[in-house]
Short mmCIF file of C-alpha atoms in Angstrom, two decimals:
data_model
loop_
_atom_site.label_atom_id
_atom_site.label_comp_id
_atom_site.label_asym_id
_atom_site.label_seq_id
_atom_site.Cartn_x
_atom_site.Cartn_y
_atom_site.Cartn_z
CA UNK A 23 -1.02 -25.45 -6.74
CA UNK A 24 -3.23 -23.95 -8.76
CA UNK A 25 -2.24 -19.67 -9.36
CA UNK A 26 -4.07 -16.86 -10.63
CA UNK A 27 -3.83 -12.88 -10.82
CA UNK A 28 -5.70 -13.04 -7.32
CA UNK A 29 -3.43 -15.69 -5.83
CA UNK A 30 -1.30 -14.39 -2.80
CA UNK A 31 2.41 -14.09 -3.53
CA UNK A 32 2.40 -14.80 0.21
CA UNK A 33 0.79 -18.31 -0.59
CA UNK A 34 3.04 -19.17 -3.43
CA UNK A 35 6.06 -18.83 -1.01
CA UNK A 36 4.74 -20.83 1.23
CA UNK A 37 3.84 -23.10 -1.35
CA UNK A 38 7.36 -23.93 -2.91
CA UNK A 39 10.50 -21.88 -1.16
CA UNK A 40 12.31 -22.12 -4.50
CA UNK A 41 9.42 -19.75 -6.19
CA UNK A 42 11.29 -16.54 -3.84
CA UNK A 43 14.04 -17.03 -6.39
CA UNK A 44 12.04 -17.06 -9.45
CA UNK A 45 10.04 -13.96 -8.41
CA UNK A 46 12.62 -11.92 -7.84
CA UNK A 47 14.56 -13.10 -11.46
CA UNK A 48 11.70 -11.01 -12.61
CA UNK A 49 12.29 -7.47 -11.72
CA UNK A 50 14.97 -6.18 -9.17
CA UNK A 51 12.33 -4.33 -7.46
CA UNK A 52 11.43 -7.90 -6.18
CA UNK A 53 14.94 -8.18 -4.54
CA UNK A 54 13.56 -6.25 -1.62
CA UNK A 55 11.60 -9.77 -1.02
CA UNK A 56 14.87 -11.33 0.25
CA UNK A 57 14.67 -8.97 3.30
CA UNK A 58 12.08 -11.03 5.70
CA UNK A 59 10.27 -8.71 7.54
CA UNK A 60 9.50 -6.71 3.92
CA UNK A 61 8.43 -10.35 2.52
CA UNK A 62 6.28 -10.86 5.45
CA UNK A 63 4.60 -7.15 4.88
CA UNK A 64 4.45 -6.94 1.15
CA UNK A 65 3.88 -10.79 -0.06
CA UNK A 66 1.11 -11.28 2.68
CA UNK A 67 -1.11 -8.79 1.04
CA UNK A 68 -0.05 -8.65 -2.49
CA UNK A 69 -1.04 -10.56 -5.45
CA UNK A 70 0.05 -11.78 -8.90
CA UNK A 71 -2.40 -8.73 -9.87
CA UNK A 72 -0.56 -5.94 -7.66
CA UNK A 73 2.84 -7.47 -7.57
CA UNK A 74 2.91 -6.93 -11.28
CA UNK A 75 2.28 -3.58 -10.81
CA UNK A 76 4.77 -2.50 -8.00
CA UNK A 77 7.06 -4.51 -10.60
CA UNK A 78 6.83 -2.91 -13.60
CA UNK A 79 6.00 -6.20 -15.36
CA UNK A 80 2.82 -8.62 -16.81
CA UNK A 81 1.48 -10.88 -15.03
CA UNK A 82 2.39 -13.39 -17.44
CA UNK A 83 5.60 -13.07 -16.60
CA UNK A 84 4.83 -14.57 -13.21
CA UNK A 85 3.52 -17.54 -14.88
CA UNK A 86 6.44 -18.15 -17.32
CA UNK A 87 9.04 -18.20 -14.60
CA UNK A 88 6.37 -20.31 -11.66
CA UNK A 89 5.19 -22.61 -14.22
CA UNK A 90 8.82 -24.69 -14.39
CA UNK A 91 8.01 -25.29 -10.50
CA UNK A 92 5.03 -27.15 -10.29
CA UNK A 93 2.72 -24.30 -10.67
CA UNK A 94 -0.63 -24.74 -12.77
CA UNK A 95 -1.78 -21.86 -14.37
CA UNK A 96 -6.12 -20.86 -14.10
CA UNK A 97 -6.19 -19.75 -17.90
CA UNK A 98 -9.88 -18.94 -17.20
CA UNK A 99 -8.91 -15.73 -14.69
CA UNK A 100 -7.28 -13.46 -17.32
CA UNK A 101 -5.41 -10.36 -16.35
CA UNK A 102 -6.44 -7.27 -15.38
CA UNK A 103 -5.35 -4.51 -17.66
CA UNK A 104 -4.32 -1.59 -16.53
CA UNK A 105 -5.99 1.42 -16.12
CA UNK A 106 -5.36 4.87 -16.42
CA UNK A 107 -5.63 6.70 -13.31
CA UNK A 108 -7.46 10.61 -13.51
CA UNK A 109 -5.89 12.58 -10.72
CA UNK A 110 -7.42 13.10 -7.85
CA UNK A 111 -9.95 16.47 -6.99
CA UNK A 112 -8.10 16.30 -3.69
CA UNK A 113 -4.65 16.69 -5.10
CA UNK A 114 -5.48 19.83 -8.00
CA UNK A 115 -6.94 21.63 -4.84
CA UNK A 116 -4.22 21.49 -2.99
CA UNK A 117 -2.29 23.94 -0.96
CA UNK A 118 1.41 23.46 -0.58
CA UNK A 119 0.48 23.78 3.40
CA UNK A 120 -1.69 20.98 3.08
CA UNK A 121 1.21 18.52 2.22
CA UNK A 122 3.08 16.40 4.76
CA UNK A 123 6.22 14.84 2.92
CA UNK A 124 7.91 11.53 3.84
CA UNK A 125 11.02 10.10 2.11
CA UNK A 126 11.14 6.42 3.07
CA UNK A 127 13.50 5.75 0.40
CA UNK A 128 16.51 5.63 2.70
CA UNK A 129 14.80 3.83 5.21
CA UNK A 130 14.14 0.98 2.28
CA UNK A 131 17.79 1.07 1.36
CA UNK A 132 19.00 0.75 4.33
CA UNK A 133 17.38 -2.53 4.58
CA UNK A 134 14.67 -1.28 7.47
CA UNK A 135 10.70 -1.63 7.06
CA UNK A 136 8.93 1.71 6.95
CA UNK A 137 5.84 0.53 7.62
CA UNK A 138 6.16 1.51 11.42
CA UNK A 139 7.43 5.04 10.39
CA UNK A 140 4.65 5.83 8.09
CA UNK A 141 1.56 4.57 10.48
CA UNK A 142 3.54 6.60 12.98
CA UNK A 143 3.24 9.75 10.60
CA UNK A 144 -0.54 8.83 9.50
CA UNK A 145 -1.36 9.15 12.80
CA UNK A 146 -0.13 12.53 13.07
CA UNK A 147 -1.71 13.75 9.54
CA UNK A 148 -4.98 15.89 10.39
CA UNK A 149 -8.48 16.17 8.19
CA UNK A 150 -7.93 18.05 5.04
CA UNK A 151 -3.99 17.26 5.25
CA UNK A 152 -2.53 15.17 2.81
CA UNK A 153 0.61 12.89 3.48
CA UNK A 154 2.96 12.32 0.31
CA UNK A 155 4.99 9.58 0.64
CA UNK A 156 7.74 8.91 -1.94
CA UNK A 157 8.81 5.48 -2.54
CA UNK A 158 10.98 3.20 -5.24
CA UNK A 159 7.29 1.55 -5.73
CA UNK A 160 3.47 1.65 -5.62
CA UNK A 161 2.77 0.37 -1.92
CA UNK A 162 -0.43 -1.24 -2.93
CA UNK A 163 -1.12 -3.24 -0.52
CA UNK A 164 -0.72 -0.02 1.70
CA UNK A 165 -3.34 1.77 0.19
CA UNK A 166 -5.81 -0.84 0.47
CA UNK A 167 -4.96 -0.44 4.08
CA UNK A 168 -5.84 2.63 4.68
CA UNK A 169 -8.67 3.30 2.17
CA UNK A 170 -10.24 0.85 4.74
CA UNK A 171 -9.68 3.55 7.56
CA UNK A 172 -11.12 6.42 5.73
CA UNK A 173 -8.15 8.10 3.29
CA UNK A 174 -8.18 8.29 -0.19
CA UNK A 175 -5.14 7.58 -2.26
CA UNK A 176 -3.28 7.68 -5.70
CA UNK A 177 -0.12 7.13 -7.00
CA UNK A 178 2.02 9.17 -9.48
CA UNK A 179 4.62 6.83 -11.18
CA UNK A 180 7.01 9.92 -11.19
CA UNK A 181 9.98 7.74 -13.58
CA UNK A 182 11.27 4.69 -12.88
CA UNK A 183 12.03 3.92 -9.01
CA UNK A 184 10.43 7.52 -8.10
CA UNK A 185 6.53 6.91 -7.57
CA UNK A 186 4.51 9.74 -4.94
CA UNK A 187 1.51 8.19 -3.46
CA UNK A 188 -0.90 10.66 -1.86
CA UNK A 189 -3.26 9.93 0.87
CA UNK A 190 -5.83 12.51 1.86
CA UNK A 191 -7.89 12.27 5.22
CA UNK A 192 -11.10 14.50 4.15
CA UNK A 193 -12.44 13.47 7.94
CA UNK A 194 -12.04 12.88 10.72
CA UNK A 195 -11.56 8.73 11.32
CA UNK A 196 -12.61 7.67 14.78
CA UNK A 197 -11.96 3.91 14.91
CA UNK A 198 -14.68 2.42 17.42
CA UNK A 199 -12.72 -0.01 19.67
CA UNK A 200 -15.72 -2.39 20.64
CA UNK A 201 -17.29 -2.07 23.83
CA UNK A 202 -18.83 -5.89 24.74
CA UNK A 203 -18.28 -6.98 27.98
CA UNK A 204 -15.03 -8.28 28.60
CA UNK A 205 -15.86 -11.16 31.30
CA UNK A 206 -18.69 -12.48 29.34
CA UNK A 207 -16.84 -12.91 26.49
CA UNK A 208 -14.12 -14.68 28.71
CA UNK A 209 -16.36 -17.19 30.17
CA UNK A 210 -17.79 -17.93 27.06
CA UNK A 211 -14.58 -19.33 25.50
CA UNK A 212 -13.36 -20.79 28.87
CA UNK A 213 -10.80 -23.83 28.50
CA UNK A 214 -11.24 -22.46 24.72
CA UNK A 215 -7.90 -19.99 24.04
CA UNK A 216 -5.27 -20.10 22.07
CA UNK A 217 -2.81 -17.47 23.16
CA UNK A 218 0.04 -15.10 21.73
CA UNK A 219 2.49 -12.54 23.07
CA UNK A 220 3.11 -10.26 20.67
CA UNK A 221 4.11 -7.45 23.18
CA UNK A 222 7.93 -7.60 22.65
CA UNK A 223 7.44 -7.78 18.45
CA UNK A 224 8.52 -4.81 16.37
CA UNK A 225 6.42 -3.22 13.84
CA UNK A 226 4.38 -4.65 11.84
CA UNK A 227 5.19 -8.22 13.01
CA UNK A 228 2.57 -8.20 15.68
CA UNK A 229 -0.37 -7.50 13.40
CA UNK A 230 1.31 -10.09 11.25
CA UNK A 231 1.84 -12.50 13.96
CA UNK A 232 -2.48 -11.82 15.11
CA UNK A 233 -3.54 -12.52 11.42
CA UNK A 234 -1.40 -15.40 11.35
CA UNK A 235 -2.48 -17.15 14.23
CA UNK A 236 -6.19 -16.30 13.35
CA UNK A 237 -5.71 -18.49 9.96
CA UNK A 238 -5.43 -21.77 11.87
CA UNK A 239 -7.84 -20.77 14.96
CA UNK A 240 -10.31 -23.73 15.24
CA UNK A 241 -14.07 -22.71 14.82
CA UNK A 242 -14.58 -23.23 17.89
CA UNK A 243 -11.63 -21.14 19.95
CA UNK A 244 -10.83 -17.63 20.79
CA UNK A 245 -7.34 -15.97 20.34
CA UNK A 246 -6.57 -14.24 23.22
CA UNK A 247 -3.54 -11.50 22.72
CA UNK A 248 -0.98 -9.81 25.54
CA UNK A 249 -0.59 -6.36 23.25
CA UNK A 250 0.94 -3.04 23.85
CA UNK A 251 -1.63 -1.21 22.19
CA UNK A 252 -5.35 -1.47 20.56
CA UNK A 253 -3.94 -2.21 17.25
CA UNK A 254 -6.05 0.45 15.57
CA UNK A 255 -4.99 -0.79 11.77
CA UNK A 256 -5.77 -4.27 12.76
CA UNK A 257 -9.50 -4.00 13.66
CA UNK A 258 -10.87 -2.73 10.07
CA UNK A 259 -9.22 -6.16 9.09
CA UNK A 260 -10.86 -8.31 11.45
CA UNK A 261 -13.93 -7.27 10.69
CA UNK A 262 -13.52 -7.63 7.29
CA UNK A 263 -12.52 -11.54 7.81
CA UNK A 264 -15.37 -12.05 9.86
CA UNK A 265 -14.12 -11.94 13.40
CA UNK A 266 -15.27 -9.81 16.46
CA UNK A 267 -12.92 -8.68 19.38
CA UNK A 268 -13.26 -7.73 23.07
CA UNK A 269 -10.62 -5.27 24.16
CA UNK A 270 -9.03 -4.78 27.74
CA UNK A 271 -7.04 -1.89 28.59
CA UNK A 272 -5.01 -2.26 31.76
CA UNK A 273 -2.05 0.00 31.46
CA UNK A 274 -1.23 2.88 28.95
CA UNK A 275 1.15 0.28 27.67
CA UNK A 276 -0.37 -2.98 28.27
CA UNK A 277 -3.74 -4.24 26.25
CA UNK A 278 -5.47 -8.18 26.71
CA UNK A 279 -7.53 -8.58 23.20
CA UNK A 280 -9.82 -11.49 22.73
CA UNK A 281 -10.63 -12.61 19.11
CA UNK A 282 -13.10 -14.96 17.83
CA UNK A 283 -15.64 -15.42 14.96
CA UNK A 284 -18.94 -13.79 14.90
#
């Protein structure tokens, strides 16, 4: 396999199990990899480029220690430097009632994912609020996340295992849940569904579970989903990998989605 500052940490795990060792020989913040539903949120999403970061170490260090395994190394994709960071307007205007704390440093020790807790707590933050979440790490692949849905965000690298990452609604973010009809989109892919269950999943495995499933759906299917909930942080994703969704609610806790390619 052939690896890269954009290559998937996700992939490379996948690729060779004995790489999960290697990763985490080099920095201990990789030792929260070992915990499976924090590998499955984190090495998903990250890459070479951002795991280097949350690391505090080169990306040539991921090379050194995956090249013994097999691993070829694209010499023609060079590393990203990094880059100096101004703050924010949005933080040197702030007002101390503008700020919505959340520790999820115990929550992270204790061996838990906080991923649940802090969509939980986005949910609640309000436009012109800011929620300040302090961490062991940059949550990268977080931020991408919800830059997609509207907030902006930064992250102060406080001293070593204290970083603050900021994320600011400045508006209010309506997510559109899309309104095609339901039956035609059903008879469409008749005799053509692949189906999941992802109601009895705990955070974030059924959005991991939907993406997952959506890798390996043929051309020419649809992937039809028994949910609890309109996963709200799921559909920016979607339609970001090209896909379009019919949603059917018929309880306030039970939700049929249908997924296919546009």
């Amino acid at each position: 396999m052939i690896i890269h500052q954009n290559t998937k940490i996700g992939a490379i795990l996948k690729h060779h199990p004995a790489s999960l060792d290697a990763i985490v020989s080099i920095s201990p913040k990789f030792e929260k990899l070992r915990n499976p539903i924090l590998r499955k949120l984190m090495a998903g999403r990250a890459t070479i480029a951002m795991a280097s970061k949350i690391g505090g170490c080169q990306v040539t260090d991921f090379y050194t220690k995956l090249a013994p395994l097999g691993f070829e190394i694209d010499p023609a994709i060079p590393a990203n430097a990094a880059e100096e960071q101004e703050l924010p307007a949005f933080i040197q205007s702030l007002d101390e009632e503008q700020v919505v704390v959340l520790d999820v440093r115990p929550v992270i020790a204790a061996g838990e994912d906080p991923l649940s807790l802090i969509l939980q707590t986005i949910k609640t933050i309000q436009a012109g609020q800011v929620l300040k979440i302090v961490n062991t790490f940059e949550p990268t692949p977080l931020m991408i996340l919800l830059k997609k849905q509207g907030f902006e965000a930064y992250a102060d690298h406080i001293e070593e295992d204290l970083v603050e990452t900021w994320f600011y609604k400045n508006a209010d973010i309506n997510i559109k849940v899309q309104a095609g009809n339901w039956e035609e989109a059903l008879k469409r892919f008749e005799n053509k569904l692949q189906t999941i269950d992802v109601r009895a999943l705990q955070m974030p495995l059924p959005m991991h579970t939907i993406l997952e499933s959506l890798d390996t759906l043929p051309e020419d299917k649809a992937l039809f989903v028994y949910h609890k909930r309109i996963p709200v942080f799921l559909l920016p994703e979607l339609a970001q990998r090209g896909f379009e969704y019919r949603a059917k609610e018929l309880a306030s806790d039970e939700v049929h989605l249908l997924i296919f390619r546009n």
